[in-house]
Amino acid sequence: QFAAVHARNLDSYNLIPGIEKKPYIVFMIDELADLMMFAGNDVESLITRIAQLARATGIHLVLATQRPSVDVITGLMKANIPARLAFNVSSMIDSRVIIDMPGAEKLLGKGDMLFLPPDQAKPRRIQGPFITEREVTELTKFIRAQSPEVHYTEEIMETDPGITMGGIPGVSGSTNGKDVLFNQALEIVIQSGKASTSFLQRKLKIGYSRAAAIIDEMEAAGYIGAATGSGKPREILKRTPSSDVLPEEPM
């Protein structure tokens, strides 16, 4: 839609007369570690994609976690998230994960934090206010009173959520009837000689439902045998890919 009206970003789009203005979107994840635990590959690619488009499309992406480790906050995510906040952490390593330097491990707690803006090389030490639950309730009541009528975007409300990707609602994880990770999963199964849902979960870092669906696709395509129900691994029936394998996407 931006290209159709020759707008580079949301600000310039909303200045064009005669078109319906688009709102800013605030996308918040309260505990990133939970998502990364169950669907790491999916979450990383989705967050990175959103972050890359966020500035131009008016999306504010807020990620929070109590476990700042490299398997939760990956390098690809950090490269696309310019501003960072660090509260008191337990070690210098955790501080480096968040702000790329030590210092957060020496904070005093109770709102004491380091803020690293995108246009500065060193963080600023700032103090966050303590807000009680009562104040939060009063603030939300005030905001709601400013707009008694709630307006929803009909296109979003009517969209079919489709298949869940690694436990993430509303994101399709399949192409032409097969999961986009089918090729990679098939290669892992053929090389290792193991075919189980839990095995694919560990190797691909995806959720149980998605891993089970990929196993079912392999069985339907004739690569693996049916489950025996006795705890034994499934038999590998074909050791070479066939026309069932999805074509590689062009670079």
PDB file of C-alpha atoms in Angstrom:
ATOM      1  CA  GLN A   1       0.000   0.000   0.000  1.00  0.00           C
ATOM      2  CA  PHE A   2       2.890   2.378   0.680  1.00  0.00           C
ATOM      3  CA  ALA A   3       4.324   1.755  -2.788  1.00  0.00           C
ATOM      4  CA  ALA A   4       0.954   2.379  -4.444  1.00  0.00           C
ATOM      5  CA  VAL A   5       0.877   5.966  -3.134  1.00  0.00           C
ATOM      6  CA  HIS A   6       4.664   6.487  -3.294  1.00  0.00           C
ATOM      7  CA  ALA A   7       5.066   6.741   0.493  1.00  0.00           C
ATOM      8  CA  ARG A   8       8.347   5.720   2.125  1.00  0.00           C
ATOM      9  CA  ASN A   9       7.014   5.259   5.642  1.00  0.00           C
ATOM     10  CA  LEU A  10       3.909   5.537   7.813  1.00  0.00           C
ATOM     11  CA  ASP A  11       4.400   9.236   8.545  1.00  0.00           C
ATOM     12  CA  SER A  12       4.452  10.207   4.870  1.00  0.00           C
ATOM     13  CA  TYR A  13       1.559   7.812   4.148  1.00  0.00           C
ATOM     14  CA  ASN A  14      -0.675   9.442   6.763  1.00  0.00           C
ATOM     15  CA  LEU A  15       0.025  12.905   5.323  1.00  0.00           C
ATOM     16  CA  ILE A  16      -1.498  12.001   1.954  1.00  0.00           C
ATOM     17  CA  PRO A  17      -5.005  13.526   1.688  1.00  0.00           C
ATOM     18  CA  GLY A  18      -7.992  11.385   0.854  1.00  0.00           C
ATOM     19  CA  ILE A  19      -6.777   8.077   2.297  1.00  0.00           C
ATOM     20  CA  GLU A  20      -7.623   6.411   5.582  1.00  0.00           C
ATOM     21  CA  LYS A  21      -4.876   6.990   8.120  1.00  0.00           C
ATOM     22  CA  LYS A  22      -3.143   3.948   9.583  1.00  0.00           C
ATOM     23  CA  PRO A  23      -2.336   3.666  13.302  1.00  0.00           C
ATOM     24  CA  TYR A  24       0.951   2.894  14.964  1.00  0.00           C
ATOM     25  CA  ILE A  25       1.213  -0.663  16.290  1.00  0.00           C
ATOM     26  CA  VAL A  26       2.835  -1.648  19.590  1.00  0.00           C
ATOM     27  CA  PHE A  27       3.884  -5.306  19.580  1.00  0.00           C
ATOM     28  CA  MET A  28       4.911  -6.573  23.023  1.00  0.00           C
ATOM     29  CA  ILE A  29       6.343  -9.901  24.232  1.00  0.00           C
ATOM     30  CA  ASP A  30       6.408 -10.143  28.016  1.00  0.00           C
ATOM     31  CA  GLU A  31       8.716 -13.190  28.280  1.00  0.00           C
ATOM     32  CA  LEU A  32      10.751 -13.944  25.186  1.00  0.00           C
ATOM     33  CA  ALA A  33      12.425 -16.988  26.770  1.00  0.00           C
ATOM     34  CA  ASP A  34       9.131 -18.930  26.797  1.00  0.00           C
ATOM     35  CA  LEU A  35       8.682 -18.505  23.053  1.00  0.00           C
ATOM     36  CA  MET A  36      12.313 -19.317  22.253  1.00  0.00           C
ATOM     37  CA  MET A  37      12.114 -22.490  24.336  1.00  0.00           C
ATOM     38  CA  PHE A  38       9.264 -23.987  22.307  1.00  0.00           C
ATOM     39  CA  ALA A  39       9.805 -22.528  18.835  1.00  0.00           C
ATOM     40  CA  GLY A  40      13.206 -20.876  18.659  1.00  0.00           C
ATOM     41  CA  ASN A  41      13.739 -20.905  14.890  1.00  0.00           C
ATOM     42  CA  ASP A  42      10.231 -19.667  14.168  1.00  0.00           C
ATOM     43  CA  VAL A  43      10.355 -16.881  16.744  1.00  0.00           C
ATOM     44  CA  GLU A  44      13.776 -15.602  15.681  1.00  0.00           C
ATOM     45  CA  SER A  45      12.840 -15.362  12.004  1.00  0.00           C
ATOM     46  CA  LEU A  46       9.469 -13.721  12.707  1.00  0.00           C
ATOM     47  CA  ILE A  47      10.840 -11.167  15.173  1.00  0.00           C
ATOM     48  CA  THR A  48      13.718 -10.327  12.843  1.00  0.00           C
ATOM     49  CA  ARG A  49      11.326  -9.826   9.935  1.00  0.00           C
ATOM     50  CA  ILE A  50       9.040  -7.571  11.977  1.00  0.00           C
ATOM     51  CA  ALA A  51      11.986  -5.562  13.327  1.00  0.00           C
ATOM     52  CA  GLN A  52      13.364  -4.993   9.824  1.00  0.00           C
ATOM     53  CA  LEU A  53      10.065  -3.493   8.671  1.00  0.00           C
ATOM     54  CA  ALA A  54       9.070  -1.838  11.949  1.00  0.00           C
ATOM     55  CA  ARG A  55      10.584   1.604  11.437  1.00  0.00           C
ATOM     56  CA  ALA A  56       8.963   2.239   8.059  1.00  0.00           C
ATOM     57  CA  THR A  57       5.589   0.702   8.910  1.00  0.00           C
ATOM     58  CA  GLY A  58       5.087   2.311  12.319  1.00  0.00           C
ATOM     59  CA  ILE A  59       5.539  -0.791  14.480  1.00  0.00           C
ATOM     60  CA  HIS A  60       7.067  -0.507  17.944  1.00  0.00           C
ATOM     61  CA  LEU A  61       8.509  -3.863  18.996  1.00  0.00           C
ATOM     62  CA  VAL A  62       9.064  -4.354  22.745  1.00  0.00           C
ATOM     63  CA  LEU A  63      10.782  -7.557  23.886  1.00  0.00           C
ATOM     64  CA  ALA A  64      11.281  -8.433  27.557  1.00  0.00           C
ATOM     65  CA  THR A  65      12.923 -11.367  29.295  1.00  0.00           C
ATOM     66  CA  GLN A  66      14.190 -12.303  32.737  1.00  0.00           C
ATOM     67  CA  ARG A  67      16.776 -14.644  31.199  1.00  0.00           C
ATOM     68  CA  PRO A  68      19.163 -12.603  29.023  1.00  0.00           C
ATOM     69  CA  SER A  69      21.230 -15.369  27.433  1.00  0.00           C
ATOM     70  CA  VAL A  70      22.521 -15.825  23.882  1.00  0.00           C
ATOM     71  CA  ASP A  71      19.994 -18.573  23.142  1.00  0.00           C
ATOM     72  CA  VAL A  72      17.135 -16.190  24.030  1.00  0.00           C
ATOM     73  CA  ILE A  73      18.460 -12.890  22.659  1.00  0.00           C
ATOM     74  CA  THR A  74      20.232 -13.977  19.496  1.00  0.00           C
ATOM     75  CA  GLY A  75      22.716 -11.917  17.523  1.00  0.00           C
ATOM     76  CA  LEU A  76      20.268 -11.591  14.635  1.00  0.00           C
ATOM     77  CA  MET A  77      17.623 -10.106  16.935  1.00  0.00           C
ATOM     78  CA  LYS A  78      20.085  -7.674  18.521  1.00  0.00           C
ATOM     79  CA  ALA A  79      21.237  -6.461  15.120  1.00  0.00           C
ATOM     80  CA  ASN A  80      17.681  -5.358  14.326  1.00  0.00           C
ATOM     81  CA  ILE A  81      16.717  -3.896  17.716  1.00  0.00           C
ATOM     82  CA  PRO A  82      18.517  -0.544  18.088  1.00  0.00           C
ATOM     83  CA  ALA A  83      17.404   0.578  21.580  1.00  0.00           C
ATOM     84  CA  ARG A  84      17.956  -1.514  24.718  1.00  0.00           C
ATOM     85  CA  LEU A  85      17.201  -1.311  28.434  1.00  0.00           C
ATOM     86  CA  ALA A  86      19.017  -3.326  31.097  1.00  0.00           C
ATOM     87  CA  PHE A  87      17.935  -3.659  34.710  1.00  0.00           C
ATOM     88  CA  ASN A  88      20.051  -5.287  37.410  1.00  0.00           C
ATOM     89  CA  VAL A  89      21.412  -8.646  36.211  1.00  0.00           C
ATOM     90  CA  SER A  90      23.349 -11.357  38.004  1.00  0.00           C
ATOM     91  CA  SER A  91      26.548 -11.331  35.958  1.00  0.00           C
ATOM     92  CA  MET A  92      28.732  -9.370  33.571  1.00  0.00           C
ATOM     93  CA  ILE A  93      27.922 -11.914  30.849  1.00  0.00           C
ATOM     94  CA  ASP A  94      24.200 -11.131  31.084  1.00  0.00           C
ATOM     95  CA  SER A  95      24.988  -7.424  30.846  1.00  0.00           C
ATOM     96  CA  ARG A  96      27.012  -7.977  27.668  1.00  0.00           C
ATOM     97  CA  VAL A  97      24.149  -9.937  26.102  1.00  0.00           C
ATOM     98  CA  ILE A  98      21.816  -6.949  26.534  1.00  0.00           C
ATOM     99  CA  ILE A  99      23.973  -3.858  26.006  1.00  0.00           C
ATOM    100  CA  ASP A 100      27.221  -5.366  24.620  1.00  0.00           C
ATOM    101  CA  MET A 101      29.229  -4.190  27.631  1.00  0.00           C
ATOM    102  CA  PRO A 102      29.453  -4.748  31.400  1.00  0.00           C
ATOM    103  CA  GLY A 103      27.738  -2.486  33.910  1.00  0.00           C
ATOM    104  CA  ALA A 104      24.212  -3.797  34.432  1.00  0.00           C
ATOM    105  CA  GLU A 105      25.479  -6.261  37.042  1.00  0.00           C
ATOM    106  CA  LYS A 106      26.359  -3.267  39.279  1.00  0.00           C
ATOM    107  CA  LEU A 107      22.918  -1.644  39.213  1.00  0.00           C
ATOM    108  CA  LEU A 108      21.067  -1.223  42.507  1.00  0.00           C
ATOM    109  CA  GLY A 109      17.650  -2.535  41.481  1.00  0.00           C
ATOM    110  CA  LYS A 110      14.315  -0.795  42.212  1.00  0.00           C
ATOM    111  CA  GLY A 111      14.137   0.898  38.813  1.00  0.00           C
ATOM    112  CA  ASP A 112      17.860   1.586  38.418  1.00  0.00           C
ATOM    113  CA  MET A 113      18.641   0.861  34.756  1.00  0.00           C
ATOM    114  CA  LEU A 114      20.960   1.445  31.819  1.00  0.00           C
ATOM    115  CA  PHE A 115      19.448   2.792  28.593  1.00  0.00           C
ATOM    116  CA  LEU A 116      21.339   2.364  25.326  1.00  0.00           C
ATOM    117  CA  PRO A 117      19.750   4.566  22.614  1.00  0.00           C
ATOM    118  CA  PRO A 118      20.417   3.828  18.946  1.00  0.00           C
ATOM    119  CA  ASP A 119      22.413   7.020  18.379  1.00  0.00           C
ATOM    120  CA  GLN A 120      24.900   6.589  21.239  1.00  0.00           C
ATOM    121  CA  ALA A 121      27.812   4.235  21.846  1.00  0.00           C
ATOM    122  CA  LYS A 122      27.513   4.192  25.641  1.00  0.00           C
ATOM    123  CA  PRO A 123      24.411   3.651  27.782  1.00  0.00           C
ATOM    124  CA  ARG A 124      22.857   6.275  30.058  1.00  0.00           C
ATOM    125  CA  ARG A 125      21.986   5.455  33.651  1.00  0.00           C
ATOM    126  CA  ILE A 126      18.385   6.398  34.394  1.00  0.00           C
ATOM    127  CA  GLN A 127      15.810   5.787  37.119  1.00  0.00           C
ATOM    128  CA  GLY A 128      12.428   4.240  36.381  1.00  0.00           C
ATOM    129  CA  PRO A 129       9.497   5.263  38.611  1.00  0.00           C
ATOM    130  CA  PHE A 130       7.632   2.803  40.812  1.00  0.00           C
ATOM    131  CA  ILE A 131       4.005   2.529  39.688  1.00  0.00           C
ATOM    132  CA  THR A 132       1.490   0.821  41.941  1.00  0.00           C
ATOM    133  CA  GLU A 133      -1.272  -1.471  40.677  1.00  0.00           C
ATOM    134  CA  ARG A 134      -3.824   1.172  41.639  1.00  0.00           C
ATOM    135  CA  GLU A 135      -2.073   3.763  39.484  1.00  0.00           C
ATOM    136  CA  VAL A 136      -1.989   1.334  36.553  1.00  0.00           C
ATOM    137  CA  THR A 137      -5.728   0.717  36.938  1.00  0.00           C
ATOM    138  CA  GLU A 138      -6.503   4.436  37.087  1.00  0.00           C
ATOM    139  CA  LEU A 139      -4.316   5.113  34.057  1.00  0.00           C
ATOM    140  CA  THR A 140      -5.978   2.424  31.943  1.00  0.00           C
ATOM    141  CA  LYS A 141      -9.415   3.712  32.962  1.00  0.00           C
ATOM    142  CA  PHE A 142      -8.418   7.208  31.850  1.00  0.00           C
ATOM    143  CA  ILE A 143      -7.135   5.959  28.485  1.00  0.00           C
ATOM    144  CA  ARG A 144     -10.328   3.995  27.867  1.00  0.00           C
ATOM    145  CA  ALA A 145     -12.439   7.038  28.725  1.00  0.00           C
ATOM    146  CA  GLN A 146     -10.755   9.028  25.949  1.00  0.00           C
ATOM    147  CA  SER A 147     -12.201   6.667  23.334  1.00  0.00           C
ATOM    148  CA  PRO A 148     -15.389   4.998  24.594  1.00  0.00           C
ATOM    149  CA  GLU A 149     -16.000   3.330  21.226  1.00  0.00           C
ATOM    150  CA  VAL A 150     -13.497   0.657  20.223  1.00  0.00           C
ATOM    151  CA  HIS A 151     -12.664   0.405  16.525  1.00  0.00           C
ATOM    152  CA  TYR A 152     -11.285  -2.844  15.119  1.00  0.00           C
ATOM    153  CA  THR A 153      -9.666  -3.404  11.742  1.00  0.00           C
ATOM    154  CA  GLU A 154     -12.154  -5.629   9.939  1.00  0.00           C
ATOM    155  CA  GLU A 155      -9.535  -7.175   7.633  1.00  0.00           C
ATOM    156  CA  ILE A 156      -7.590  -8.481  10.630  1.00  0.00           C
ATOM    157  CA  MET A 157     -10.661  -9.666  12.519  1.00  0.00           C
ATOM    158  CA  GLU A 158     -11.887 -11.626   9.490  1.00  0.00           C
ATOM    159  CA  THR A 159      -8.523 -13.234   8.666  1.00  0.00           C
ATOM    160  CA  ASP A 160      -8.407 -17.014   9.037  1.00  0.00           C
ATOM    161  CA  PRO A 161      -5.660 -17.756  11.589  1.00  0.00           C
ATOM    162  CA  GLY A 162      -4.766 -20.925   9.679  1.00  0.00           C
ATOM    163  CA  ILE A 163      -2.147 -23.368  10.841  1.00  0.00           C
ATOM    164  CA  THR A 164      -0.013 -22.506  13.847  1.00  0.00           C
ATOM    165  CA  MET A 165       3.715 -22.363  13.386  1.00  0.00           C
ATOM    166  CA  GLY A 166       5.493 -23.872  16.357  1.00  0.00           C
ATOM    167  CA  GLY A 167       2.670 -22.833  18.642  1.00  0.00           C
ATOM    168  CA  ILE A 168       2.451 -19.270  17.310  1.00  0.00           C
ATOM    169  CA  PRO A 169      -1.175 -18.561  16.300  1.00  0.00           C
ATOM    170  CA  GLY A 170      -1.916 -16.915  12.993  1.00  0.00           C
ATOM    171  CA  VAL A 171       1.285 -17.851  11.167  1.00  0.00           C
ATOM    172  CA  SER A 172       1.124 -20.466   8.458  1.00  0.00           C
ATOM    173  CA  GLY A 173       3.987 -22.912   8.481  1.00  0.00           C
ATOM    174  CA  SER A 174       3.280 -24.750   5.240  1.00  0.00           C
ATOM    175  CA  THR A 175       3.868 -24.301   1.541  1.00  0.00           C
ATOM    176  CA  ASN A 176       1.955 -26.339  -1.068  1.00  0.00           C
ATOM    177  CA  GLY A 177       0.667 -28.594   1.679  1.00  0.00           C
ATOM    178  CA  LYS A 178       4.078 -29.277   3.226  1.00  0.00           C
ATOM    179  CA  ASP A 179       5.893 -27.542   6.052  1.00  0.00           C
ATOM    180  CA  VAL A 180       8.664 -25.161   4.991  1.00  0.00           C
ATOM    181  CA  LEU A 181      11.052 -27.128   7.225  1.00  0.00           C
ATOM    182  CA  PHE A 182      10.152 -30.450   5.557  1.00  0.00           C
ATOM    183  CA  ASN A 183      13.364 -30.590   3.483  1.00  0.00           C
ATOM    184  CA  GLN A 184      15.596 -29.840   6.452  1.00  0.00           C
ATOM    185  CA  ALA A 185      13.743 -32.292   8.679  1.00  0.00           C
ATOM    186  CA  LEU A 186      13.929 -35.026   6.034  1.00  0.00           C
ATOM    187  CA  GLU A 187      17.679 -34.543   5.664  1.00  0.00           C
ATOM    188  CA  ILE A 188      18.121 -34.817   9.441  1.00  0.00           C
ATOM    189  CA  VAL A 189      16.033 -38.004   9.594  1.00  0.00           C
ATOM    190  CA  ILE A 190      17.828 -39.671   6.662  1.00  0.00           C
ATOM    191  CA  GLN A 191      21.317 -38.814   7.926  1.00  0.00           C
ATOM    192  CA  SER A 192      20.664 -39.799  11.543  1.00  0.00           C
ATOM    193  CA  GLY A 193      18.414 -42.780  10.893  1.00  0.00           C
ATOM    194  CA  LYS A 194      16.050 -41.516  13.585  1.00  0.00           C
ATOM    195  CA  ALA A 195      12.469 -40.410  13.053  1.00  0.00           C
ATOM    196  CA  SER A 196      10.507 -39.188  16.038  1.00  0.00           C
ATOM    197  CA  THR A 197       8.616 -36.074  17.066  1.00  0.00           C
ATOM    198  CA  SER A 198      10.822 -35.364  20.086  1.00  0.00           C
ATOM    199  CA  PHE A 199      13.974 -35.788  17.967  1.00  0.00           C
ATOM    200  CA  LEU A 200      12.803 -33.166  15.456  1.00  0.00           C
ATOM    201  CA  GLN A 201      11.802 -30.852  18.302  1.00  0.00           C
ATOM    202  CA  ARG A 202      15.354 -30.884  19.640  1.00  0.00           C
ATOM    203  CA  LYS A 203      17.075 -30.618  16.273  1.00  0.00           C
ATOM    204  CA  LEU A 204      14.869 -27.903  14.750  1.00  0.00           C
ATOM    205  CA  LYS A 205      13.865 -26.124  17.984  1.00  0.00           C
ATOM    206  CA  ILE A 206      10.181 -26.170  17.086  1.00  0.00           C
ATOM    207  CA  GLY A 207       7.002 -26.972  18.977  1.00  0.00           C
ATOM    208  CA  TYR A 208       5.533 -30.436  19.460  1.00  0.00           C
ATOM    209  CA  SER A 209       2.530 -29.887  17.168  1.00  0.00           C
ATOM    210  CA  ARG A 210       4.669 -28.739  14.261  1.00  0.00           C
ATOM    211  CA  ALA A 211       7.198 -31.562  14.701  1.00  0.00           C
ATOM    212  CA  ALA A 212       4.395 -34.142  14.849  1.00  0.00           C
ATOM    213  CA  ALA A 213       2.857 -32.702  11.669  1.00  0.00           C
ATOM    214  CA  ILE A 214       6.196 -33.008   9.828  1.00  0.00           C
ATOM    215  CA  ILE A 215       6.517 -36.641  10.957  1.00  0.00           C
ATOM    216  CA  ASP A 216       3.012 -37.308   9.610  1.00  0.00           C
ATOM    217  CA  GLU A 217       3.994 -35.700   6.287  1.00  0.00           C
ATOM    218  CA  MET A 218       7.045 -37.964   6.042  1.00  0.00           C
ATOM    219  CA  GLU A 219       4.900 -41.017   6.719  1.00  0.00           C
ATOM    220  CA  ALA A 220       2.350 -39.934   4.101  1.00  0.00           C
ATOM    221  CA  ALA A 221       5.161 -39.412   1.555  1.00  0.00           C
ATOM    222  CA  GLY A 222       6.491 -42.913   2.236  1.00  0.00           C
ATOM    223  CA  TYR A 223       9.799 -41.930   3.826  1.00  0.00           C
ATOM    224  CA  ILE A 224       9.124 -43.498   7.230  1.00  0.00           C
ATOM    225  CA  GLY A 225       6.935 -46.289   8.526  1.00  0.00           C
ATOM    226  CA  ALA A 226       3.953 -46.032  10.819  1.00  0.00           C
ATOM    227  CA  ALA A 227       4.346 -45.729  14.574  1.00  0.00           C
ATOM    228  CA  THR A 228       4.595 -49.134  16.256  1.00  0.00           C
ATOM    229  CA  GLY A 229       3.201 -47.970  19.576  1.00  0.00           C
ATOM    230  CA  SER A 230       5.840 -49.967  21.467  1.00  0.00           C
ATOM    231  CA  GLY A 231       8.320 -47.132  21.901  1.00  0.00           C
ATOM    232  CA  LYS A 232      10.522 -48.312  19.023  1.00  0.00           C
ATOM    233  CA  PRO A 233      11.687 -45.712  16.489  1.00  0.00           C
ATOM    234  CA  ARG A 234       9.941 -45.556  13.131  1.00  0.00           C
ATOM    235  CA  GLU A 235      11.514 -47.448  10.261  1.00  0.00           C
ATOM    236  CA  ILE A 236      13.242 -45.389   7.565  1.00  0.00           C
ATOM    237  CA  LEU A 237      11.755 -46.643   4.280  1.00  0.00           C
ATOM    238  CA  LYS A 238      13.454 -44.321   1.755  1.00  0.00           C
ATOM    239  CA  ARG A 239      16.994 -42.987   2.064  1.00  0.00           C
ATOM    240  CA  THR A 240      16.923 -40.574  -0.881  1.00  0.00           C
ATOM    241  CA  PRO A 241      14.646 -37.568  -1.478  1.00  0.00           C
ATOM    242  CA  SER A 242      12.104 -37.726  -4.297  1.00  0.00           C
ATOM    243  CA  SER A 243       9.672 -35.378  -6.017  1.00  0.00           C
ATOM    244  CA  ASP A 244       7.807 -35.043  -2.698  1.00  0.00           C
ATOM    245  CA  VAL A 245      10.567 -32.735  -1.479  1.00  0.00           C
ATOM    246  CA  LEU A 246       9.795 -29.034  -1.776  1.00  0.00           C
ATOM    247  CA  PRO A 247      11.879 -27.093  -4.314  1.00  0.00           C
ATOM    248  CA  GLU A 248      14.418 -24.742  -2.799  1.00  0.00           C
ATOM    249  CA  GLU A 249      13.298 -21.114  -2.686  1.00  0.00           C
ATOM    250  CA  PRO A 250      15.272 -18.778  -4.973  1.00  0.00           C
ATOM    251  CA  MET A 251      17.768 -16.480  -3.283  1.00  0.00           C
TER     252      MET A 251
END
